[in-house]
Coordinates of C-alpha atoms and ligand atoms in Angstrom, one line a residue:
Chain A
M29 CA -30.5 -99.3 65.9
Q30 CA -33.1 -99.6 63.2
V31 CA -33.5 -96.8 60.2
D32 CA -36.7 -96.1 58.6
L33 CA -35.7 -96.9 54.9
A34 CA -38.4 -95.0 53.4
T35 CA -37.0 -91.8 54.8
F36 CA -33.3 -93.1 55.2
W37 CA -32.7 -93.0 51.3
P38 CA -34.7 -90.2 50.0
K39 CA -32.3 -88.3 53.0
I40 CA -29.0 -89.7 51.7
L41 CA -30.0 -88.4 48.2
E42 CA -31.1 -85.1 49.0
A43 CA -27.8 -84.5 50.9
T44 CA -25.6 -85.7 48.3
Q45 CA -27.3 -83.6 46.0
E46 CA -26.6 -80.5 48.1
T47 CA -23.2 -81.6 48.4
I48 CA -22.6 -81.7 44.7
V49 CA -24.6 -78.1 44.2
M50 CA -22.8 -76.3 47.2
V51 CA -19.1 -77.9 45.9
A52 CA -19.8 -76.8 42.1
I53 CA -21.5 -73.4 42.8
A54 CA -18.4 -73.1 45.2
L55 CA -16.0 -73.9 42.7
L56 CA -17.3 -71.7 40.4
F57 CA -17.1 -68.5 42.1
A58 CA -13.9 -69.4 43.6
V59 CA -12.6 -70.4 40.0
V60 CA -13.9 -67.0 38.8
I61 CA -12.1 -65.3 41.6
G62 CA -8.9 -67.8 42.2
L63 CA -8.0 -67.6 38.4
P64 CA -7.6 -64.1 37.9
L65 CA -6.1 -63.8 41.2
G66 CA -3.6 -66.6 40.5
I67 CA -2.3 -65.0 37.1
S68 CA -2.1 -61.6 38.6
L69 CA 0.2 -63.2 41.1
V70 CA 2.4 -64.4 37.9
V71 CA 2.3 -61.6 36.0
T72 CA 3.0 -58.7 38.7
R73 CA 5.8 -60.4 40.4
K74 CA 9.4 -59.4 39.9
N75 CA 10.3 -59.9 36.2
G76 CA 6.7 -60.9 35.5
L77 CA 4.9 -59.5 32.3
L78 CA 3.4 -56.4 34.0
E79 CA 5.8 -56.4 37.0
N80 CA 4.2 -54.4 39.7
G81 CA 5.7 -54.9 43.2
P82 CA 3.3 -53.2 45.3
L83 CA 0.1 -55.0 43.8
F84 CA 2.0 -58.2 44.3
K85 CA 2.5 -58.0 47.9
V86 CA -0.9 -56.9 48.5
L87 CA -2.4 -59.6 46.5
N88 CA 0.0 -62.0 48.0
G89 CA -0.7 -60.7 51.4
I90 CA -4.2 -61.1 51.1
V91 CA -4.1 -64.9 49.8
N92 CA -1.5 -65.9 52.6
F93 CA -4.1 -64.2 54.9
F94 CA -7.1 -65.9 54.1
R95 CA -4.9 -69.4 53.6
S96 CA -3.8 -69.4 57.1
I97 CA -7.3 -69.1 58.7
P98 CA -8.8 -72.8 59.4
F99 CA -12.0 -73.1 57.7
I100 CA -14.0 -73.8 60.8
I101 CA -12.9 -70.6 61.9
L102 CA -13.4 -68.8 58.7
L103 CA -17.0 -70.4 58.7
V104 CA -17.9 -68.6 61.8
A105 CA -15.7 -65.5 61.3
I106 CA -17.3 -64.4 58.4
L107 CA -20.9 -64.8 59.3
P108 CA -21.8 -60.9 59.1
I109 CA -20.4 -61.1 55.1
T110 CA -22.0 -64.0 54.3
R111 CA -25.6 -62.5 56.0
F112 CA -24.7 -59.5 53.8
I113 CA -24.0 -61.3 50.6
V114 CA -27.0 -64.1 50.6
G115 CA -29.3 -62.7 53.5
T116 CA -29.3 -65.3 55.4
S117 CA -26.5 -67.3 57.6
I118 CA -27.7 -70.7 57.3
G119 CA -28.4 -73.0 54.6
T120 CA -26.9 -74.4 51.7
A121 CA -26.3 -70.7 49.8
A122 CA -24.9 -69.3 53.3
A123 CA -22.4 -72.3 53.3
V124 CA -21.2 -71.6 49.7
V125 CA -20.2 -67.9 50.9
P126 CA -17.1 -69.5 53.3
L127 CA -16.4 -71.9 50.7
V128 CA -15.5 -69.3 48.3
F129 CA -13.6 -67.3 50.5
F130 CA -11.7 -70.6 51.8
S131 CA -11.1 -71.9 48.4
A132 CA -10.4 -69.2 46.0
P133 CA -7.3 -68.3 47.5
Y134 CA -6.3 -71.5 47.5
I135 CA -7.2 -71.7 43.7
A136 CA -4.9 -68.6 43.1
R137 CA -1.5 -70.4 44.5
L138 CA -2.7 -73.4 42.5
V139 CA -2.9 -71.5 39.3
E140 CA 0.5 -69.6 40.2
S141 CA 2.1 -72.6 40.8
S142 CA 0.8 -74.2 37.5
L143 CA 1.6 -70.8 35.4
L144 CA 5.0 -70.9 37.0
E145 CA 5.8 -74.0 35.6
V146 CA 5.1 -72.8 31.9
N147 CA 8.8 -72.5 30.0
P148 CA 10.0 -69.1 30.1
G149 CA 11.6 -69.5 26.8
V150 CA 8.3 -70.0 25.3
V151 CA 6.9 -67.0 27.0
E152 CA 9.7 -64.9 25.8
A153 CA 9.5 -66.1 22.6
A154 CA 5.9 -64.6 22.4
E155 CA 7.4 -61.7 23.4
S156 CA 9.9 -61.3 20.7
M157 CA 6.7 -61.7 18.3
G158 CA 5.2 -58.6 19.8
A159 CA 2.5 -60.3 21.7
T160 CA 1.0 -58.0 24.2
P161 CA 0.6 -59.2 27.8
W162 CA -3.1 -60.2 27.4
Q163 CA -2.2 -62.3 24.3
I164 CA 0.6 -63.9 26.3
I165 CA -1.7 -65.0 29.3
Y166 CA -4.5 -66.0 27.0
R167 CA -2.5 -67.4 24.2
V168 CA 0.5 -69.0 26.0
F169 CA 0.2 -69.3 29.5
L170 CA -3.5 -70.5 29.6
P171 CA -3.0 -73.4 27.2
E172 CA 0.6 -74.2 27.9
A173 CA -0.5 -74.7 31.8
L174 CA -4.3 -76.3 30.7
S175 CA -3.3 -79.5 31.9
S176 CA -1.4 -78.8 35.0
L177 CA -4.6 -76.3 36.0
V178 CA -7.3 -79.0 35.5
L179 CA -4.9 -81.3 38.2
N180 CA -5.1 -78.6 40.4
I181 CA -8.3 -77.4 40.1
T182 CA -9.4 -81.1 40.9
I183 CA -7.3 -80.7 44.0
A184 CA -9.2 -77.8 45.0
T185 CA -12.5 -79.3 44.1
I186 CA -11.7 -82.2 46.3
G187 CA -10.7 -79.9 49.1
L188 CA -14.0 -77.9 48.7
V189 CA -15.9 -81.6 49.0
G190 CA -14.0 -81.8 52.6
A191 CA -14.7 -78.1 53.8
S192 CA -18.4 -78.6 52.4
A193 CA -19.1 -81.4 54.8
M194 CA -17.9 -79.0 57.9
A195 CA -20.8 -76.7 56.1
G196 CA -22.7 -79.0 58.4
F197 CA -22.1 -76.8 61.6
V198 CA -23.8 -73.6 60.1
G199 CA -26.8 -76.2 58.4
G200 CA -25.5 -75.9 55.3
G201 CA -27.2 -79.2 54.3
G202 CA -25.2 -82.0 52.4
L203 CA -23.6 -85.2 53.2
G204 CA -21.8 -83.9 56.2
D205 CA -24.4 -82.0 57.7
L206 CA -26.7 -85.3 57.6
A207 CA -23.4 -87.1 59.3
I208 CA -23.9 -85.0 62.2
S209 CA -27.2 -84.4 62.7
Y210 CA -27.8 -88.1 62.3
G211 CA -24.8 -90.3 62.5
Y212 CA -22.9 -88.0 65.4
Q213 CA -25.7 -86.7 67.5
R214 CA -28.3 -89.6 67.2
F215 CA -26.1 -92.4 66.8
E216 CA -27.3 -93.7 63.5
T217 CA -24.0 -95.7 62.7
N218 CA -25.8 -96.7 59.3
V219 CA -26.0 -92.9 58.1
M220 CA -22.5 -92.4 59.1
I221 CA -21.2 -95.3 57.3
V222 CA -23.3 -94.8 54.3
T223 CA -22.2 -90.7 54.1
V224 CA -18.9 -92.0 54.6
I225 CA -18.8 -94.3 51.4
L226 CA -20.6 -91.5 49.3
L227 CA -18.0 -89.0 50.1
V228 CA -15.5 -91.5 49.3
V229 CA -17.1 -92.1 45.9
I230 CA -17.6 -88.5 45.1
V231 CA -13.7 -87.9 45.7
Q232 CA -12.8 -90.8 43.9
T233 CA -15.1 -89.9 40.9
V234 CA -13.5 -86.1 41.0
Q235 CA -10.1 -87.4 41.1
T236 CA -10.7 -89.9 37.9
L237 CA -12.7 -87.5 36.2
G238 CA -10.0 -84.8 36.4
N239 CA -7.0 -87.0 35.8
Y240 CA -9.1 -87.8 32.6
I241 CA -9.7 -84.2 31.3
S242 CA -6.2 -83.3 32.4
K243 CA -4.7 -86.0 29.8
A244 CA -7.4 -85.2 27.2
V245 CA -6.4 -81.8 27.2
R246 CA -3.0 -82.2 27.2
R247 CA -2.6 -82.0 23.4
R248 CA -4.9 -79.4 22.5
Chain B
M10 CA 20.7 -52.7 8.2
I11 CA 21.0 -53.3 12.1
E12 CA 23.3 -50.4 14.1
L13 CA 24.1 -51.1 17.5
H14 CA 25.5 -47.8 19.2
N15 CA 27.2 -47.9 22.3
I16 CA 24.9 -50.6 24.2
E17 CA 25.2 -51.3 27.5
K18 CA 23.6 -53.4 30.0
V19 CA 24.1 -53.5 33.6
Y20 CA 22.8 -55.7 36.0
K21 CA 22.5 -54.9 39.4
K22 CA 22.0 -57.9 41.7
N23 CA 22.0 -56.5 45.7
D24 CA 25.3 -54.1 45.8
Q25 CA 27.1 -56.0 42.7
T26 CA 26.8 -54.7 39.2
I27 CA 27.7 -56.5 36.3
R28 CA 28.1 -55.3 33.2
A29 CA 27.0 -57.8 30.8
V30 CA 27.3 -55.9 27.8
D31 CA 30.0 -52.8 27.7
G32 CA 29.9 -50.4 25.1
V33 CA 29.1 -52.6 21.8
N34 CA 29.1 -50.8 18.7
V35 CA 28.3 -53.2 15.9
S36 CA 26.5 -52.4 12.6
I37 CA 25.3 -55.0 10.3
D38 CA 24.3 -54.7 6.5
K39 CA 21.8 -55.6 4.8
G40 CA 21.1 -59.6 3.6
A41 CA 24.4 -60.3 5.7
I42 CA 24.9 -63.0 8.1
Y43 CA 26.9 -61.8 11.4
G44 CA 28.1 -63.9 13.7
V45 CA 29.1 -63.1 17.4
I46 CA 31.2 -65.3 19.4
G47 CA 32.4 -65.5 22.8
F48 CA 33.0 -68.2 25.8
S49 CA 30.4 -68.6 28.1
G50 CA 29.2 -65.3 30.3
A51 CA 30.6 -63.1 27.7
G52 CA 27.4 -61.4 27.1
K53 CA 26.6 -62.5 23.5
S54 CA 22.8 -63.5 24.5
T55 CA 22.0 -60.0 26.6
L56 CA 23.5 -58.1 23.7
L57 CA 21.4 -60.5 21.1
R58 CA 18.2 -59.9 23.5
C59 CA 19.0 -55.9 23.0
V60 CA 18.3 -55.8 19.6
N61 CA 14.5 -56.9 19.6
L62 CA 14.7 -55.1 23.4
I63 CA 13.4 -58.5 24.9
E64 CA 16.0 -57.0 27.1
R65 CA 16.1 -53.3 27.6
P66 CA 19.5 -51.7 27.3
T67 CA 20.8 -50.0 30.0
S68 CA 22.1 -47.2 27.4
G69 CA 22.9 -47.0 23.7
E70 CA 20.7 -47.0 20.6
V71 CA 19.6 -49.7 18.7
K72 CA 18.6 -48.6 15.1
L73 CA 16.8 -50.7 12.5
D74 CA 17.1 -49.2 9.1
G75 CA 17.9 -45.6 10.8
E76 CA 14.7 -45.9 13.6
D77 CA 16.2 -45.9 17.2
L78 CA 13.8 -48.8 18.5
T79 CA 14.8 -47.6 22.2
Q80 CA 12.9 -44.5 21.7
L81 CA 9.4 -46.4 20.3
P82 CA 6.7 -46.5 22.9
K83 CA 5.5 -50.2 24.0
S84 CA 3.0 -50.4 21.3
K85 CA 5.0 -49.3 18.3
L86 CA 7.7 -51.6 19.6
R87 CA 5.7 -54.6 19.3
K88 CA 4.9 -53.8 16.0
E89 CA 8.4 -53.3 15.1
R90 CA 9.1 -56.6 16.5
R91 CA 7.0 -58.5 13.5
R92 CA 10.0 -57.2 11.3
I93 CA 12.2 -59.4 13.6
G94 CA 12.2 -63.2 14.0
M95 CA 14.0 -64.9 16.6
I96 CA 15.0 -68.6 17.2
F97 CA 16.3 -70.1 20.4
Q98 CA 18.8 -72.5 21.4
H99 CA 16.0 -74.5 22.9
F100 CA 14.0 -74.0 20.2
N101 CA 10.9 -72.6 22.4
L102 CA 7.9 -74.3 20.8
L103 CA 4.3 -74.1 22.7
E104 CA 4.0 -77.9 24.0
S105 CA 0.4 -77.7 23.5
K106 CA 0.3 -76.7 20.0
T107 CA 1.0 -78.9 17.1
V108 CA 3.8 -78.1 14.5
Y109 CA 1.3 -76.2 12.0
Q110 CA -0.2 -74.3 15.0
N111 CA 3.3 -73.1 16.1
V112 CA 4.1 -71.7 12.7
A113 CA 0.9 -70.0 12.6
F114 CA 1.3 -68.9 16.0
P115 CA 2.6 -65.3 15.2
L116 CA -0.2 -64.9 12.6
L117 CA -2.9 -65.4 14.8
L118 CA -1.3 -62.9 17.0
D119 CA -1.9 -60.5 14.3
G120 CA -5.7 -61.4 13.9
K121 CA -5.0 -62.9 10.8
K122 CA -7.0 -66.0 9.5
G123 CA -7.9 -68.3 6.7
K124 CA -6.6 -69.2 3.5
Q125 CA -3.8 -66.5 4.1
V126 CA -2.5 -68.2 6.9
E127 CA -2.9 -71.6 5.5
G128 CA -0.8 -70.4 2.4
K129 CA 2.1 -69.0 4.6
V130 CA 2.6 -72.0 6.7
K131 CA 2.4 -74.8 4.3
E132 CA 4.7 -72.5 2.3
L133 CA 7.2 -72.4 4.9
L134 CA 6.7 -75.9 6.2
E135 CA 7.7 -77.0 2.6
F136 CA 10.6 -74.7 2.9
V137 CA 11.9 -76.5 6.3
G138 CA 11.2 -79.8 4.7
L139 CA 8.2 -80.8 7.5
A140 CA 5.1 -80.7 5.2
D141 CA 4.4 -84.0 6.4
Q142 CA 4.8 -83.3 10.3
A143 CA 2.5 -80.5 10.5
E144 CA 0.2 -82.6 12.8
K145 CA 2.2 -83.6 15.3
Y146 CA 3.5 -82.3 18.3
P147 CA 6.9 -81.0 19.4
E148 CA 7.3 -83.7 22.1
E149 CA 7.2 -86.2 19.1
L150 CA 10.0 -84.6 17.1
S151 CA 13.7 -84.4 17.2
G152 CA 15.7 -81.4 18.4
G153 CA 16.9 -80.8 14.8
Q154 CA 13.2 -81.0 13.3
K155 CA 12.2 -78.5 16.3
Q156 CA 14.7 -75.9 15.3
R157 CA 13.1 -76.3 11.6
V158 CA 9.4 -75.5 13.4
G159 CA 11.4 -72.4 15.3
I160 CA 12.9 -71.2 12.1
A161 CA 9.4 -71.7 10.2
R162 CA 7.9 -70.1 12.9
A163 CA 10.3 -67.0 12.7
L164 CA 9.9 -66.4 8.8
V165 CA 6.2 -66.6 8.7
R166 CA 5.5 -63.0 8.9
S167 CA 8.5 -62.8 6.3
P168 CA 10.7 -60.6 8.8
E169 CA 13.8 -58.7 7.4
V170 CA 16.1 -59.7 10.3
L171 CA 16.6 -63.4 12.1
L172 CA 18.0 -63.2 15.5
C173 CA 19.7 -66.7 16.3
D174 CA 20.8 -67.3 19.9
E175 CA 23.0 -70.4 19.7
A176 CA 20.4 -72.2 17.2
T177 CA 22.5 -75.1 17.1
S178 CA 23.9 -75.5 19.9
A179 CA 21.8 -78.4 21.3
L180 CA 22.2 -80.2 17.9
D181 CA 24.6 -82.8 17.0
P182 CA 27.3 -82.1 14.3
Q183 CA 25.3 -83.6 11.3
T184 CA 22.2 -81.9 12.3
T185 CA 23.9 -78.8 13.0
D186 CA 25.1 -78.8 9.1
S187 CA 21.7 -79.5 8.0
I188 CA 20.5 -76.4 10.0
L189 CA 23.1 -74.0 9.1
D190 CA 22.4 -74.9 5.2
L191 CA 19.0 -74.0 5.9
L192 CA 20.0 -70.8 7.2
R193 CA 22.3 -70.1 4.1
Q194 CA 19.2 -71.2 2.0
I195 CA 17.3 -68.9 4.0
R196 CA 19.3 -65.6 3.1
E197 CA 19.6 -66.4 -0.7
E198 CA 15.9 -67.2 -0.9
Y199 CA 14.2 -64.4 1.7
H200 CA 17.2 -61.8 1.6
I201 CA 17.0 -61.7 5.3
T202 CA 19.6 -60.2 7.6
I203 CA 20.9 -62.6 10.3
L204 CA 22.7 -62.4 13.8
M205 CA 23.9 -65.0 15.2
I206 CA 25.6 -65.7 18.1
T207 CA 27.7 -68.9 19.0
H208 CA 30.4 -70.5 21.0
E209 CA 31.2 -72.7 18.0
M210 CA 33.8 -71.4 15.8
Q211 CA 32.6 -73.9 13.2
V212 CA 29.5 -72.1 12.7
I213 CA 31.1 -68.8 12.1
R214 CA 33.5 -70.4 10.0
E215 CA 30.5 -72.2 7.7
I216 CA 28.3 -69.3 6.9
C217 CA 29.0 -66.0 8.7
D218 CA 30.3 -63.0 6.3
R219 CA 31.6 -61.2 9.5
V220 CA 32.3 -61.8 12.8
A221 CA 32.7 -60.1 16.0
V222 CA 34.4 -61.6 19.2
M223 CA 32.9 -60.8 22.6
E224 CA 34.8 -60.9 26.0
D225 CA 33.9 -59.6 29.3
G226 CA 30.9 -57.9 27.6
K227 CA 33.3 -55.9 25.0
V228 CA 33.6 -56.6 21.3
I229 CA 37.5 -57.3 21.3
E230 CA 37.9 -58.1 17.7
E231 CA 35.7 -57.5 14.8
G232 CA 36.2 -58.0 10.6
T233 CA 35.5 -60.3 7.8
V234 CA 35.5 -63.9 8.6
F235 CA 38.4 -64.2 6.1
D236 CA 40.4 -61.7 8.0
I237 CA 39.6 -62.9 11.3
F238 CA 40.6 -66.4 10.5
S239 CA 43.3 -65.3 8.4
S240 CA 45.0 -63.0 11.0
P241 CA 43.3 -62.9 14.5
T242 CA 45.3 -60.5 16.7
H243 CA 43.7 -61.0 20.3
Q244 CA 44.6 -64.3 22.0
T245 CA 41.0 -65.3 22.5
T246 CA 40.4 -65.2 18.8
K247 CA 43.7 -67.1 18.4
N248 CA 42.2 -69.8 20.7
F249 CA 38.7 -69.9 18.7
V250 CA 40.3 -70.0 15.3
S251 CA 42.8 -72.6 16.2
S252 CA 39.8 -74.2 17.6
V253 CA 38.5 -75.3 14.3
M254 CA 41.5 -74.6 11.9
N255 CA 43.3 -77.4 13.5
D256 CA 46.8 -75.4 12.7
K257 CA 48.2 -76.3 16.2
I258 CA 51.6 -78.5 14.7
P259 CA 51.4 -82.1 16.5
E260 CA 53.9 -82.8 19.6
S261 CA 55.6 -85.7 17.6
I262 CA 56.8 -83.1 15.1
L263 CA 57.3 -80.2 17.6
Q264 CA 59.7 -83.3 19.4
A265 CA 61.8 -83.8 16.7
L266 CA 62.8 -80.3 15.9
D267 CA 66.4 -79.2 16.8
S268 CA 68.9 -76.6 15.9
T269 CA 70.4 -78.2 12.5
R270 CA 66.6 -78.3 11.0
H271 CA 64.9 -75.9 9.0
V272 CA 61.3 -76.0 9.7
Y273 CA 58.8 -73.1 8.9
R274 CA 55.3 -72.3 8.8
V275 CA 53.9 -71.1 5.6
T276 CA 50.8 -69.5 5.3
F277 CA 48.7 -69.1 2.2
L278 CA 45.7 -66.7 1.7
R279 CA 43.4 -66.7 -1.4
E280 CA 45.3 -66.8 -4.5
Q281 CA 48.3 -67.7 -3.3
A282 CA 47.1 -71.0 -2.4
S283 CA 46.8 -72.0 -6.1
E284 CA 50.4 -70.7 -7.1
P285 CA 53.3 -73.2 -7.0
I286 CA 55.3 -71.2 -4.6
L287 CA 57.0 -73.5 -2.8
Y288 CA 57.9 -75.9 -5.7
R289 CA 59.4 -72.9 -7.9
A290 CA 61.8 -71.8 -5.2
A291 CA 62.8 -74.9 -4.2
T292 CA 63.9 -75.5 -7.9
Q293 CA 65.3 -72.3 -8.3
H294 CA 67.6 -72.2 -5.4
H295 CA 68.1 -75.9 -5.3
V296 CA 66.8 -76.8 -2.0
E297 CA 64.4 -79.8 -1.3
V298 CA 60.9 -79.0 0.5
N299 CA 59.4 -81.8 2.7
V300 CA 55.8 -80.8 3.9
L301 CA 55.8 -82.2 7.6
Y302 CA 52.1 -81.0 8.4
G303 CA 49.4 -78.7 7.4
Q304 CA 46.0 -78.0 5.7
I305 CA 44.5 -75.9 2.9
T306 CA 40.6 -75.1 3.3
Q307 CA 37.8 -72.9 1.9
L308 CA 37.1 -70.0 4.2
Q309 CA 33.9 -67.8 2.5
G310 CA 34.6 -69.8 -1.0
E311 CA 38.6 -68.6 -0.7
P312 CA 41.2 -70.8 0.0
F313 CA 43.2 -70.4 2.9
G314 CA 45.8 -72.4 4.8
S315 CA 48.9 -73.2 6.3
L316 CA 52.0 -75.6 5.9
I317 CA 54.8 -76.8 8.1
V318 CA 57.2 -77.3 6.1
E319 CA 61.3 -78.4 6.2
F320 CA 63.6 -77.0 3.9
I321 CA 66.8 -79.1 3.3
G322 CA 69.8 -78.1 1.8
G323 CA 72.8 -75.5 2.0
E324 CA 72.2 -72.7 4.4
K325 CA 72.7 -70.2 1.7
E326 CA 70.3 -71.8 -0.4
I327 CA 67.8 -72.3 2.1
F328 CA 68.1 -68.4 3.2
K329 CA 67.9 -67.4 -0.6
A330 CA 64.9 -69.8 -0.9
L331 CA 63.3 -68.4 2.1
H332 CA 63.6 -64.4 0.8
S333 CA 62.0 -65.4 -2.7
I334 CA 58.8 -66.9 -0.8
Q335 CA 58.5 -64.2 1.8
Q336 CA 57.6 -61.8 -1.3
S337 CA 54.4 -63.9 -1.9
V338 CA 53.4 -65.5 1.5
T339 CA 54.0 -65.2 5.4
V340 CA 56.6 -67.4 6.6
K341 CA 57.4 -67.8 10.2
E342 CA 60.2 -70.4 11.7
V343 CA 58.9 -72.8 13.8
T344 CA 60.7 -74.0 17.0
R345 CA 60.2 -76.8 19.3
D346 CA 58.2 -74.1 22.1
A347 CA 56.5 -72.6 19.9
S348 CA 53.3 -73.4 17.7
Ligands
LIG26 N1 19.1 -61.3 34.2 C1 20.3 -61.3 34.5 N2 20.2 -60.5 35.9 C2 21.8 -60.7 36.3 N3 22.8 -61.1 35.5 C3 22.7 -61.7 34.4 C4 21.4 -61.7 33.7 N4 21.4 -62.1 32.3 C5 22.7 -62.5 32.3 N5 23.3 -62.0 33.5 C6 25.0 -62.1 33.4 O1 25.5 -61.2 32.7 C7 26.4 -62.0 31.7 C8 26.5 -62.2 30.3 O2 25.5 -63.3 30.3 P1 24.7 -63.8 28.7 O3 23.9 -64.9 28.8 O4 24.8 -62.6 28.1 O5 26.1 -64.6 28.5 P2 26.6 -65.6 27.1 O6 27.7 -64.7 26.2 O7 25.3 -65.5 26.4 O8 26.8 -66.7 27.6 P3 26.2 -68.5 27.1 O9 26.9 -68.9 26.3 O10 26.5 -69.1 28.3 O11 25.0 -68.1 26.8 C9 26.7 -63.0 32.4 O12 27.7 -62.8 33.5 C10 25.5 -63.2 33.2 O13 25.4 -63.8 34.8
LIG27 MG1 23.5 -67.0 25.7

């Protein structure tokens, strides 16, 4: 099957851009929600800085709940919420909402595991110096876990790239949408191949960049 | 001045209760180096952590210059903690910060900045001998160097008290000595009260003034280092003392003993060690004295030691000689099955 090259490349370019924008915005919101959530999971747990059993149970429950819903179901299930937040249930903006719901709890878990790796002895040392809980979070937990946080957020970003491809189902735009509407529904194999290659390139780039940043911040 | 009154710490696990610290009373004079020794699980760390309330005692009072820290609200307690530095067995440095930043960390918490911080940090790095390592990261340092950073960090706010939890246990003997030297120097230059816990009696002998022996959460013996080393009463204490005093009689000597020989352990304290007591008794009563084994060392700058000696001569003369020696030092007969 022949493809019209004049419309082919601009379309690919636009889809790539949409994917990147979608992932970037979703990531931003997911981190803004997931980071404090992950921190809260660490400090409210038993023997944590601000131990609070009931709060921990609630947060933990919420995270588990959202983590157990497959993205494709989440996508459809929260359509009313999406419509409420962005005013529409189709398009790139609409795709961002379920992506955030999908990614934020995941990031919370990843942040939690990064922070739990921080040597408890160092936290104790800070406590012995009279550091406030906020100082311990800001001056001990986050800098000590930074390298690991970067790696984990890289993993979450790659998860988002994958999920964003599924957002094609709500007409979310991006490479996934393109692959479905051209490659799958119209049997344009070339489009399919190019999309997959581009997704691979994006994932590789993100991982390489993540590894690099993680190393660079290890000693800062 | 630190006073611990009836400190108790009880942990409840499932339906089990562990009395980690069980009614401890200790008072530590200003400027003293106070040691707490005990086997693993005796409750030493728990007790130490009760002093700055990193661990809240289940009951009891922790008084720092008369003020009960357990009664303070959290924010006040945090302020008081600035008066108490702490160092750890595994150093607990921030891996993501340089040596300089680690030492400056407590000042950063206080919101201090600029020249004031720089001067103090440099002074302390100089003091611990790490002025040329300021830009290194902890993972590039040896254990001894890391502990020096820990010490500099603990001292940077000029605390009045320094708490040491097994500060030398992760270090080799030579490095241990250098860290102990440093602690001694700290006391001299900064007049800080030091409370240190350890399971190494050698550490106690090297630098402590007083020592408490802990077992099962209780202090079973307490006193000056000299008294505890020269006349331990509790069996655990005796074991600790003999672990460093090397006062066990070698098997070869014990094997050679029989009822015809007169072998005694003579224990010298302080100025007794400098007098020719044995020689005098021997010449006066016409017996020969043969030293089989023993040592004389220094404890807190005072001589102390015990000798295993054999008296050779007539029964009567030996009896007289022993009698005259007993006027000034402790003498105990050594038999094959005893120590
Ligand atoms: N957080 C805790 N929860 C439950 N039990 C604890 C806790 N901390 C300490 N214990 C128990 O309290 C007792 C004393 O522990 P502690 O750490 O004070 O001993 P230690 O004398 O410092 O021993 P070591 O020489 O091994 O460091 C031990 O039986 C220990 O298992
Ligand atoms: Mg301990």
